[in-house]
Coordinates of N, CA and C and ligand atoms in Angstrom, one line a residue:
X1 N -17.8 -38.9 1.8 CA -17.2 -37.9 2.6 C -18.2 -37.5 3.6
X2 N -18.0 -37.7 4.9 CA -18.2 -37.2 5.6 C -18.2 -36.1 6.6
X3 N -18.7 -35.1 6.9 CA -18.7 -34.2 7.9 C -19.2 -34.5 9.1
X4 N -18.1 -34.2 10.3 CA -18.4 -35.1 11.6 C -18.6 -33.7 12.3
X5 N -18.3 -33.0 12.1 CA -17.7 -31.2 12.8 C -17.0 -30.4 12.3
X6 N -17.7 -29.4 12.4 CA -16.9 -28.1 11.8 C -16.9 -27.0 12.5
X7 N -15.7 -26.2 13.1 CA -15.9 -25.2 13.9 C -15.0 -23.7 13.0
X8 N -15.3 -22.7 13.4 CA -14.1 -21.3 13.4 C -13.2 -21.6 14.6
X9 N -12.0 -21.9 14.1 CA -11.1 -22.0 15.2 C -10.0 -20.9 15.5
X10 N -9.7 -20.3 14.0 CA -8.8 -18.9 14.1 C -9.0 -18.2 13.2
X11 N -9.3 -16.8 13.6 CA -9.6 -15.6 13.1 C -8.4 -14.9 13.1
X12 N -7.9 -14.4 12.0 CA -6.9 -13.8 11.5 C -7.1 -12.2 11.0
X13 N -6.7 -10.8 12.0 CA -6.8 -9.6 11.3 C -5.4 -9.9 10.8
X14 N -5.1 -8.2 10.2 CA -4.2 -7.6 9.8 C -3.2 -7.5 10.9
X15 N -3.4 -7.6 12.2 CA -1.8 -7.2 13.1 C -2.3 -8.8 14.0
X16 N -3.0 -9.4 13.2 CA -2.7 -11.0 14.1 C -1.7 -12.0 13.4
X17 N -1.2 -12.3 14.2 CA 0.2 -13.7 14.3 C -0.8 -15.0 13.3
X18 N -0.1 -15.5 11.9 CA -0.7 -16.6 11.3 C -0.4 -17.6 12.3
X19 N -1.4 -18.7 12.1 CA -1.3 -19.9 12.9 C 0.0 -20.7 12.2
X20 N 0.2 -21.7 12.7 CA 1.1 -22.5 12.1 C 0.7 -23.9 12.9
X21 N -0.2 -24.4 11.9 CA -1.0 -25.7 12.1 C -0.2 -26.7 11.3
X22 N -0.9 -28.0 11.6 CA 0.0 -29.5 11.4 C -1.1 -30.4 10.1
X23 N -2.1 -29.9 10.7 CA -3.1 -30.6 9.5 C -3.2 -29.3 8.1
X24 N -3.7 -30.6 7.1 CA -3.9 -29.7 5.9 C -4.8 -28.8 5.7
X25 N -4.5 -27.1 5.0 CA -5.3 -26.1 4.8 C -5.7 -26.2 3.1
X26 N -6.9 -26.2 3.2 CA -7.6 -25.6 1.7 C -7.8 -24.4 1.7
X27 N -7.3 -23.4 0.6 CA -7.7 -22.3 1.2 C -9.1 -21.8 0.0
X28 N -9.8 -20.9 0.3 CA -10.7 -20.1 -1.0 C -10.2 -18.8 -0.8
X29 N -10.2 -18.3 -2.4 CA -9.8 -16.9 -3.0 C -11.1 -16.5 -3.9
X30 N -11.2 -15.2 -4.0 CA -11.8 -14.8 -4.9 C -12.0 -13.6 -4.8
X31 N -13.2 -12.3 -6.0 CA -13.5 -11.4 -5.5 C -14.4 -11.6 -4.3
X32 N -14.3 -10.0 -3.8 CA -15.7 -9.8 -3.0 C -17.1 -10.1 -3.6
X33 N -17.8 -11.1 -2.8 CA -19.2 -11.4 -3.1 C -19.3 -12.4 -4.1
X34 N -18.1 -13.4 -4.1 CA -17.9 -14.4 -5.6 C -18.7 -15.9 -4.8
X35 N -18.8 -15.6 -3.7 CA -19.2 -16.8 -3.0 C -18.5 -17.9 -1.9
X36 N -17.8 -17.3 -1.7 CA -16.3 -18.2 -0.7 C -17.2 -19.1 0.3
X37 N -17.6 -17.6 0.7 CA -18.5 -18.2 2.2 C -19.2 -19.5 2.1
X38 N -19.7 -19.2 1.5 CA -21.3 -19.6 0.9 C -20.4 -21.0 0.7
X39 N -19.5 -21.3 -0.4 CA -19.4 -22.5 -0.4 C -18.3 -23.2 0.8
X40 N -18.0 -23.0 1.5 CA -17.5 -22.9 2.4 C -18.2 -23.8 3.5
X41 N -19.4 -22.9 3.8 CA -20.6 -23.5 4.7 C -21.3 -24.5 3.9
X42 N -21.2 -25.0 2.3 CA -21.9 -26.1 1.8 C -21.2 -26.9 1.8
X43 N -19.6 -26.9 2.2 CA -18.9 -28.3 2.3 C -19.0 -28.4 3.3
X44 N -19.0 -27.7 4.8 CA -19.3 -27.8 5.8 C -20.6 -28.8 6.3
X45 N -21.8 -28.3 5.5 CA -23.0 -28.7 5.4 C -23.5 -27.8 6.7
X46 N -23.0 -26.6 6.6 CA -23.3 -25.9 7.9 C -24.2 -24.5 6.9
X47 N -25.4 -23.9 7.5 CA -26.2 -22.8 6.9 C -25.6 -21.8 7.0
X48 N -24.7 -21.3 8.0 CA -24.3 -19.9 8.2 C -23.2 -19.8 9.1
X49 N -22.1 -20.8 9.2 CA -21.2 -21.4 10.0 C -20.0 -19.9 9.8
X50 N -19.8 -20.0 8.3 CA -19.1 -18.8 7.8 C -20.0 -17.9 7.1
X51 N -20.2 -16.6 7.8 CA -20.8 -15.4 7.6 C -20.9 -15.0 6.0
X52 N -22.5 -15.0 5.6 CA -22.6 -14.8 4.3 C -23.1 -13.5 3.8
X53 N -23.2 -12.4 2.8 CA -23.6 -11.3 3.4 C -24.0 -11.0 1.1
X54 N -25.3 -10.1 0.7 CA -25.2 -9.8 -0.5 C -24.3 -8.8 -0.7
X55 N -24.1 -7.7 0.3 CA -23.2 -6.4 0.5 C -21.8 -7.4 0.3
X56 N -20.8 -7.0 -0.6 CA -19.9 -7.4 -0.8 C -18.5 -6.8 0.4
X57 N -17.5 -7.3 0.6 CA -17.0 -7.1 1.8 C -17.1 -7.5 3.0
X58 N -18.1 -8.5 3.5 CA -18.1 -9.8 4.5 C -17.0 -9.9 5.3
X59 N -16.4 -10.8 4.5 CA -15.6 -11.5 5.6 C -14.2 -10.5 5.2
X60 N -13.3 -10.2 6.6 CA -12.6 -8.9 6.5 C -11.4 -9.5 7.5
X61 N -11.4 -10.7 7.4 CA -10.3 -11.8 8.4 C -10.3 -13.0 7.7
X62 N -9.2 -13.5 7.7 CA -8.5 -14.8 7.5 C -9.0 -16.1 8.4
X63 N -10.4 -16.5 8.3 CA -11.1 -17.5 8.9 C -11.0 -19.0 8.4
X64 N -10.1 -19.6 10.0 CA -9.7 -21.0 9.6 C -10.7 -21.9 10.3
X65 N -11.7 -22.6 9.5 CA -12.4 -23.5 10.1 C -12.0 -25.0 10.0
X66 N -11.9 -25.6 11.1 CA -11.8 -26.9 11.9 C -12.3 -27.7 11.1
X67 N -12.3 -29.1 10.3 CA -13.1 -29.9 9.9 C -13.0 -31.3 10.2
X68 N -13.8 -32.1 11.1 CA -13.5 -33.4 11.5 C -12.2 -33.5 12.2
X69 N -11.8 -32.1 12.5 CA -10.3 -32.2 13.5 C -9.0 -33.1 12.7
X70 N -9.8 -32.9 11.4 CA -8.7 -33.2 10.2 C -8.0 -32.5 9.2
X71 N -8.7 -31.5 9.5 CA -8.4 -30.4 7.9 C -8.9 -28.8 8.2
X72 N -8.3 -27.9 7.4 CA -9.0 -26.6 7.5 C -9.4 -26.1 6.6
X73 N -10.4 -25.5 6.2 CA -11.1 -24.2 4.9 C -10.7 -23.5 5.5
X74 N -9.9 -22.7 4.6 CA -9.6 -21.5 5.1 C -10.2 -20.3 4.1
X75 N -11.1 -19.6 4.8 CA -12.0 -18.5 4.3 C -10.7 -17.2 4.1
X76 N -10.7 -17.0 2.6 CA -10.4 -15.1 2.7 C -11.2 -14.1 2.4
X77 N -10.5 -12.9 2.8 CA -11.4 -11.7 2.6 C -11.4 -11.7 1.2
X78 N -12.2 -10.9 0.3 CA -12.7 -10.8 -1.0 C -11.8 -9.5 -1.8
X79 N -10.8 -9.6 -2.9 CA -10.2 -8.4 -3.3 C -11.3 -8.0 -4.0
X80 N -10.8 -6.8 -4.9 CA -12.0 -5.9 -5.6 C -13.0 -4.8 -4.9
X81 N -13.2 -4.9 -4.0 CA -14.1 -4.2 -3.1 C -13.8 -2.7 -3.0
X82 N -14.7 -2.3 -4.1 CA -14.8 -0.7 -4.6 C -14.5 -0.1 -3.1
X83 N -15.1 0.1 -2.1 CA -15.6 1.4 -1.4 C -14.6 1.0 -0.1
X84 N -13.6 0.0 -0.4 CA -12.5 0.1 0.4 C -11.2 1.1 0.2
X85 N -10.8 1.8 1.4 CA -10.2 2.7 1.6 C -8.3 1.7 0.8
X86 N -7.7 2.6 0.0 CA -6.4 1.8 -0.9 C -5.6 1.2 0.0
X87 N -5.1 2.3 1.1 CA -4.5 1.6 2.7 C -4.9 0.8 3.3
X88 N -5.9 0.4 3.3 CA -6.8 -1.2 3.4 C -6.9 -2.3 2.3
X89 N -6.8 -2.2 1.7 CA -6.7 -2.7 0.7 C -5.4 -3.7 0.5
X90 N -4.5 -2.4 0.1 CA -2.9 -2.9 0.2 C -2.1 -3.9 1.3
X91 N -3.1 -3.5 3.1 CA -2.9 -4.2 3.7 C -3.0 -5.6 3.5
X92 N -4.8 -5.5 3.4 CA -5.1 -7.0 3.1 C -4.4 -7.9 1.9
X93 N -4.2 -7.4 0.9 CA -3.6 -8.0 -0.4 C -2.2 -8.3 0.3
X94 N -1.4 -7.6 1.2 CA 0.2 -8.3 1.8 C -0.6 -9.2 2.7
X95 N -1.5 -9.5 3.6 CA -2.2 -10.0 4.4 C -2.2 -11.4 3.6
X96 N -2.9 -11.9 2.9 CA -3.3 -12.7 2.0 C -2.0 -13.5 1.3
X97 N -1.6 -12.5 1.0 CA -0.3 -12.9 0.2 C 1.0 -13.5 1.3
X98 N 0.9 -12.9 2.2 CA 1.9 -13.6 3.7 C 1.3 -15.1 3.8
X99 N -0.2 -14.9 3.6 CA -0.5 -16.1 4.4 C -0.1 -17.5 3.3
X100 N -0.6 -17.1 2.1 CA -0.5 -18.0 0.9 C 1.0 -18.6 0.7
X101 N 2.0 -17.5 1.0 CA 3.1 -17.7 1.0 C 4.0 -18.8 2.0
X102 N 3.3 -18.5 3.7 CA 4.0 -19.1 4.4 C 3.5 -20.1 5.0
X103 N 1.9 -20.5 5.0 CA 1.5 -21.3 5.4 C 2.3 -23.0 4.9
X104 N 2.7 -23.8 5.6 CA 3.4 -24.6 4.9 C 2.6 -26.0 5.0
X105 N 1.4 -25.6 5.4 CA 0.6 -26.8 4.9 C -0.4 -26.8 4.2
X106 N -0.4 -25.4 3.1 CA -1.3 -25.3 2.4 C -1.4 -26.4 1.4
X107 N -2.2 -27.1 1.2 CA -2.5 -28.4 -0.2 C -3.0 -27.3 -1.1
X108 N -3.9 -26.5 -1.2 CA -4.9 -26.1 -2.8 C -5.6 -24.5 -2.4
X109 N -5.2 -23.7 -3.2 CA -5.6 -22.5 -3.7 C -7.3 -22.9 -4.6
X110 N -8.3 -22.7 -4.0 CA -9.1 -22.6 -5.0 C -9.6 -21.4 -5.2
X111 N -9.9 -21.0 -6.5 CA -10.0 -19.8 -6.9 C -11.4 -19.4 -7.8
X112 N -12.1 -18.7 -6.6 CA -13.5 -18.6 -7.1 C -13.6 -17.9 -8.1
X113 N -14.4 -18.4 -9.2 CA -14.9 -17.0 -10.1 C -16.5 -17.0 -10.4
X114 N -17.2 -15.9 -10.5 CA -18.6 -15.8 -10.6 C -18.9 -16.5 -12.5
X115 N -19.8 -17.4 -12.5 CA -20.2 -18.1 -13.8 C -20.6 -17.2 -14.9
X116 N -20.8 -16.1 -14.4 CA -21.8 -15.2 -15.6 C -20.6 -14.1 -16.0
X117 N -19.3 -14.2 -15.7 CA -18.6 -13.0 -15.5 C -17.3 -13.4 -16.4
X118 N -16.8 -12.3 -17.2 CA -15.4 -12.7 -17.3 C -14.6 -12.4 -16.4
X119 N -13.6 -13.3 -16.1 CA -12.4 -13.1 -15.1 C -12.2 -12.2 -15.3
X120 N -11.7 -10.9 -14.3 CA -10.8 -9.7 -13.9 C -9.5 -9.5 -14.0
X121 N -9.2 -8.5 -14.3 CA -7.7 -8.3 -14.1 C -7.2 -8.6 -12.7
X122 N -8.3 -8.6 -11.5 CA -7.4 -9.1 -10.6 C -7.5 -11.1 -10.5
X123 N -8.7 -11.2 -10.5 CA -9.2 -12.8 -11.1 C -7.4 -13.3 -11.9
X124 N -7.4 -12.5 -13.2 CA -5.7 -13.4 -14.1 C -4.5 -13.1 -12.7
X125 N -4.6 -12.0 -12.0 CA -3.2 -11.4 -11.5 C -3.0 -12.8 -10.5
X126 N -4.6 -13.1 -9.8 CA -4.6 -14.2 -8.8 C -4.5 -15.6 -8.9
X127 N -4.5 -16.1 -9.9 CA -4.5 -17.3 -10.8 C -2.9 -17.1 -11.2
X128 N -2.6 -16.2 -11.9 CA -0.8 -16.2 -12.4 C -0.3 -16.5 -10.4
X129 N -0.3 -15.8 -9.9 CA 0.2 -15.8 -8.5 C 0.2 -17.0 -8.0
X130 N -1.5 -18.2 -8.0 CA -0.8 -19.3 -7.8 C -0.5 -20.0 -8.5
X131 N 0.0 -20.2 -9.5 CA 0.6 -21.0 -10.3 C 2.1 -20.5 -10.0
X132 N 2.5 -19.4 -10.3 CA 3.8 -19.2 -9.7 C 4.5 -19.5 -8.2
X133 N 3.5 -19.9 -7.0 CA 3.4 -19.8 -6.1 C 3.8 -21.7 -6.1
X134 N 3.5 -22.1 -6.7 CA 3.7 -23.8 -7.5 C 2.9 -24.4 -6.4
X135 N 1.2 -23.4 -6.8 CA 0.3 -24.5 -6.3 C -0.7 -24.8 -7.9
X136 N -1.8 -25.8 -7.7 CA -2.2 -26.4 -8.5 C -3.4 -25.8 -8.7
X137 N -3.8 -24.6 -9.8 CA -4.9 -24.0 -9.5 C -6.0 -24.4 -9.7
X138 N -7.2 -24.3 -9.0 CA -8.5 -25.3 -8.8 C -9.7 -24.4 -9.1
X139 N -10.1 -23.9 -9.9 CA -11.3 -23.0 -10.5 C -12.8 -23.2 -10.0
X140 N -13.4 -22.9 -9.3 CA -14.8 -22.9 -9.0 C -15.3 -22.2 -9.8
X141 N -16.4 -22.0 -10.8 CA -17.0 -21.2 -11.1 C -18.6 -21.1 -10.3
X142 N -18.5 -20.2 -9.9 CA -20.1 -20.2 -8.8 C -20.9 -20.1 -9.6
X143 N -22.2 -20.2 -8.6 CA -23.5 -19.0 -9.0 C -24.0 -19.8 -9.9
X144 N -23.2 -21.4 -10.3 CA -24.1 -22.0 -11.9 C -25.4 -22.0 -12.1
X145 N -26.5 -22.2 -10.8 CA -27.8 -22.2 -10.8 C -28.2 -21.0 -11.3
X146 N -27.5 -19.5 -11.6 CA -27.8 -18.4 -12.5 C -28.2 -18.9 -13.8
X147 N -27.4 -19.3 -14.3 CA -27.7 -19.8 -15.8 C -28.3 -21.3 -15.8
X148 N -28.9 -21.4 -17.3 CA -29.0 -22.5 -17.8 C -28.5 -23.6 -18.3
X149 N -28.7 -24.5 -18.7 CA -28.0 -25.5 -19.1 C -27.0 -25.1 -20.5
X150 N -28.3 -24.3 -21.6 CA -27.5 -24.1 -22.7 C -26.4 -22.9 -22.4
X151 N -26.4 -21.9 -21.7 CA -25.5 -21.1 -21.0 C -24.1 -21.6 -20.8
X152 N -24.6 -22.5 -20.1 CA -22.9 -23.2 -19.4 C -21.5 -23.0 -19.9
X153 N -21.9 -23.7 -21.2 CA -20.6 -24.6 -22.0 C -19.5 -23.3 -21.9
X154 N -20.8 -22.3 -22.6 CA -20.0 -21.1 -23.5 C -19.2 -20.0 -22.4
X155 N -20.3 -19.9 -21.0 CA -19.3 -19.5 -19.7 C -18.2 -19.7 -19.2
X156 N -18.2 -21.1 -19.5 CA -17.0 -21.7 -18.7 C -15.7 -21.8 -20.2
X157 N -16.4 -21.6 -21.4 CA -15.3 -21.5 -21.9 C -14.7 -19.9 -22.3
X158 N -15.5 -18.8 -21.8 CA -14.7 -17.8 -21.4 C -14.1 -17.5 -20.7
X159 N -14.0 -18.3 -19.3 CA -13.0 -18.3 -18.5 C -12.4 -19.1 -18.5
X160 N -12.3 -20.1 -19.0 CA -11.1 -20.8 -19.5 C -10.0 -20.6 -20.3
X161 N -10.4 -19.5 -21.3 CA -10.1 -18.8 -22.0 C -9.2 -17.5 -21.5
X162 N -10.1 -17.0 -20.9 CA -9.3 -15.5 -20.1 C -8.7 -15.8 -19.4
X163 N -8.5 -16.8 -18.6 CA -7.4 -17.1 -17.5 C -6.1 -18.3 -18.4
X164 N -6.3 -18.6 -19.7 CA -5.2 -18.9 -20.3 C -5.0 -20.5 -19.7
X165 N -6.1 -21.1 -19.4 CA -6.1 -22.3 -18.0 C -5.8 -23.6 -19.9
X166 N -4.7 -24.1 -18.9 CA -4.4 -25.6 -19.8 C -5.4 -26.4 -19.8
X167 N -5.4 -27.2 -20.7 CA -6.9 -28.1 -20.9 C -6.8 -29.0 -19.8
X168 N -5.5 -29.4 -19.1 CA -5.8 -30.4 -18.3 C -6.1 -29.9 -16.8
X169 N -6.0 -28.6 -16.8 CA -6.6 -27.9 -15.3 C -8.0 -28.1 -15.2
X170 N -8.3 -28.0 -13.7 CA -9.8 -28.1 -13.7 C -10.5 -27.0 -12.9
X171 N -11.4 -27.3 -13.8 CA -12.6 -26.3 -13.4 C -14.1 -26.4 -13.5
X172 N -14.7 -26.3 -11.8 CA -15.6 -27.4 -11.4 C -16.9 -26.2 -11.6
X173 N -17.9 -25.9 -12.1 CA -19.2 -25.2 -11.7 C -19.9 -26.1 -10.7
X174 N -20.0 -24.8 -9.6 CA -20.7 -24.6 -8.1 C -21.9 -24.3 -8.0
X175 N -22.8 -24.4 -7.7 CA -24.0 -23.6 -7.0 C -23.7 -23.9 -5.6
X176 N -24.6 -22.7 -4.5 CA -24.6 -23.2 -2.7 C -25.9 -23.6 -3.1
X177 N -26.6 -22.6 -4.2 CA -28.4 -23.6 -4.1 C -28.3 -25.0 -3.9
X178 N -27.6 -25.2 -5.0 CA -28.1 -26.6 -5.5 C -27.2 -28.1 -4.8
X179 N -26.2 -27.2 -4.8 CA -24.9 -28.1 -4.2 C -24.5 -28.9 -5.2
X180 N -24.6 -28.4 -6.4 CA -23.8 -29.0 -7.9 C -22.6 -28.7 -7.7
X181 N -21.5 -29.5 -8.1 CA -20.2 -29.8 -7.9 C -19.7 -30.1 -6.9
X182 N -20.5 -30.3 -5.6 CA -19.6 -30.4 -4.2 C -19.2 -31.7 -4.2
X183 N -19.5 -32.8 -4.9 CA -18.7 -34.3 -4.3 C -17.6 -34.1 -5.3
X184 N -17.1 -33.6 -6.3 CA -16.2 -33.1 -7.0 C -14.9 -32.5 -5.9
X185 N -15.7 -31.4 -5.5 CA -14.5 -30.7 -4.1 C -14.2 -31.7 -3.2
X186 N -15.2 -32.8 -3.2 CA -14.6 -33.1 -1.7 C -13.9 -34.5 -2.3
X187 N -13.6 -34.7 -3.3 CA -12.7 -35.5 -3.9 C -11.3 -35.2 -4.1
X188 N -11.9 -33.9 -4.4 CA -10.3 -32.9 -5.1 C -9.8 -33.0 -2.8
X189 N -10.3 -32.1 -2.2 CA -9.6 -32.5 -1.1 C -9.4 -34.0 -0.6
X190 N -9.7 -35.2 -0.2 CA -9.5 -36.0 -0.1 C -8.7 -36.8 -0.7
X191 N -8.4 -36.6 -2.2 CA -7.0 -36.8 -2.7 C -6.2 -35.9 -2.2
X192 N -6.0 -35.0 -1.7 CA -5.0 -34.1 -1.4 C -4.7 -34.3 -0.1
X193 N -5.4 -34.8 1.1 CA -4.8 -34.8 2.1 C -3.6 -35.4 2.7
Ligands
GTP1 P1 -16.9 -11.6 0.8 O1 -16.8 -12.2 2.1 O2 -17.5 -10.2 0.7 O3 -15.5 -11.6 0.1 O4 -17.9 -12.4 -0.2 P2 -18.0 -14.0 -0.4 O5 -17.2 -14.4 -1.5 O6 -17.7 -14.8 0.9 O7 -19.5 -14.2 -0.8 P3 -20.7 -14.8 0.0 O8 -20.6 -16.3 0.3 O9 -21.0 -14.0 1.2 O10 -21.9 -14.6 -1.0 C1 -22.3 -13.4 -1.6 C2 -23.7 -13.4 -2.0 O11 -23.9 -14.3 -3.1 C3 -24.7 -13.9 -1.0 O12 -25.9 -13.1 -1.1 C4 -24.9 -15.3 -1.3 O13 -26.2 -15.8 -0.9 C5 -24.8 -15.3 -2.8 N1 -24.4 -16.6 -3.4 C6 -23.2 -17.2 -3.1 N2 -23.1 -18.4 -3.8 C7 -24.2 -18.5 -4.5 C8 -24.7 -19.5 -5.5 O14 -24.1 -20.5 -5.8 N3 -25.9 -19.2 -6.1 C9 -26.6 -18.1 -5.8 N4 -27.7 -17.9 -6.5 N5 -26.2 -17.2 -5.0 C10 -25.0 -17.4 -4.3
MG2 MG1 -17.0 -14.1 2.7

């Protein structure tokens, strides 16, 4: 897999018109600060292509990046984000949910979750939603370079666990450090295109 170019080609607020593109969209979900960006810019192979930030709440638009003028990552804003106002909130969550809904060339919901963490009540609400949505839910667990090796097993089998995920779903552990799991992703997309 190659990366030839990657650009931000549409920026999406709350009162902007979704695109309606021809090529296929991947999109990333998750909470705020789970890592979207970050992996985002490591499939890219770009350092800061999509804005990365420790302050949770970053990205605050629906950012479709360009890839090889073949495909798009599509970055979302992060739910969970304590010190957002509920009328913001509510927006973005119909925001998100429009786009998931209508985009009709979405291929794959992947759905971040932090490695050290159990899934959320919003983490299960977002996972039931795409599965109901009758996409194929695709689990990232980030952040793997947090823990250790003997750590792993038992992480990933709590969230495998808490999200109720069938044995035959997958679920890939990510680092941006290290770039563990990325030829995984870019399998899962390239069969999907
Ligand atoms: P929002 O845009 O706020 O929704 O956050 P996001 O999900 O896009 O998270 P972002 O990529 O901005 O990363 C949040 C913080 O986590 C940053 O400080 C990143 O450097 C850090 N981070 C992301 N991925 C990893 C990882 O795999 N390992 C480690 N150690 N840190 C990571
Ligand atoms: Mg972000």
């Amino acid at each position: 897999f190659k990366i030839k170019n990657a650009e931000l080609e549409i920026v999406c607020g709350i009162t902007s018109k979704l695109p309606n593109n021809s090529q296929p969209e991947f999109a990333f979900a998750g909470k705020s600060n789970v890592g979207k960006s970050s992996l985002i810019n490591g499939l890219m192979n770009r350092k800061n292509l999509a804005r990365t930030s420790a302050e949770p709440g970053k990205t605050q638009t629906i950012n479709f990046y360009h890839v090889n003028n073949e495909f798009y990552l599509v970055d979302l804003p992060g739910y969970g984000y304590a010190k957002r106002a509920k009328g913001e909130v509510e927006k973005w969550g119909r925001m998100i949910e429009n786009y998931l809904h209508t985009s009709r060339v979405l291929k794959n919901v992947f759905l971040l979750i932090d490695i050290r963490h159990e899934p959320s009540a919003n983490d299960i609400q977002m996972y039931e939603w795409i599965v109901h949505q009758g996409f194929e839910p695709i689990i990232i667990a980030t952040k793997a370079d947090k823990l250790n090796k003997s750590q792993l097993p038992k992480a990933i089998k709590l969230i495998r666990q808490t999200l109720n995920m069938p044995e035959d779903e997958l679920l890939i552990p990510y680092s941006a450090v290290t770039k563990k799991g990325r030829e995984e992703i870019y399998d899962i997309i390239n069969d999907r295109m």
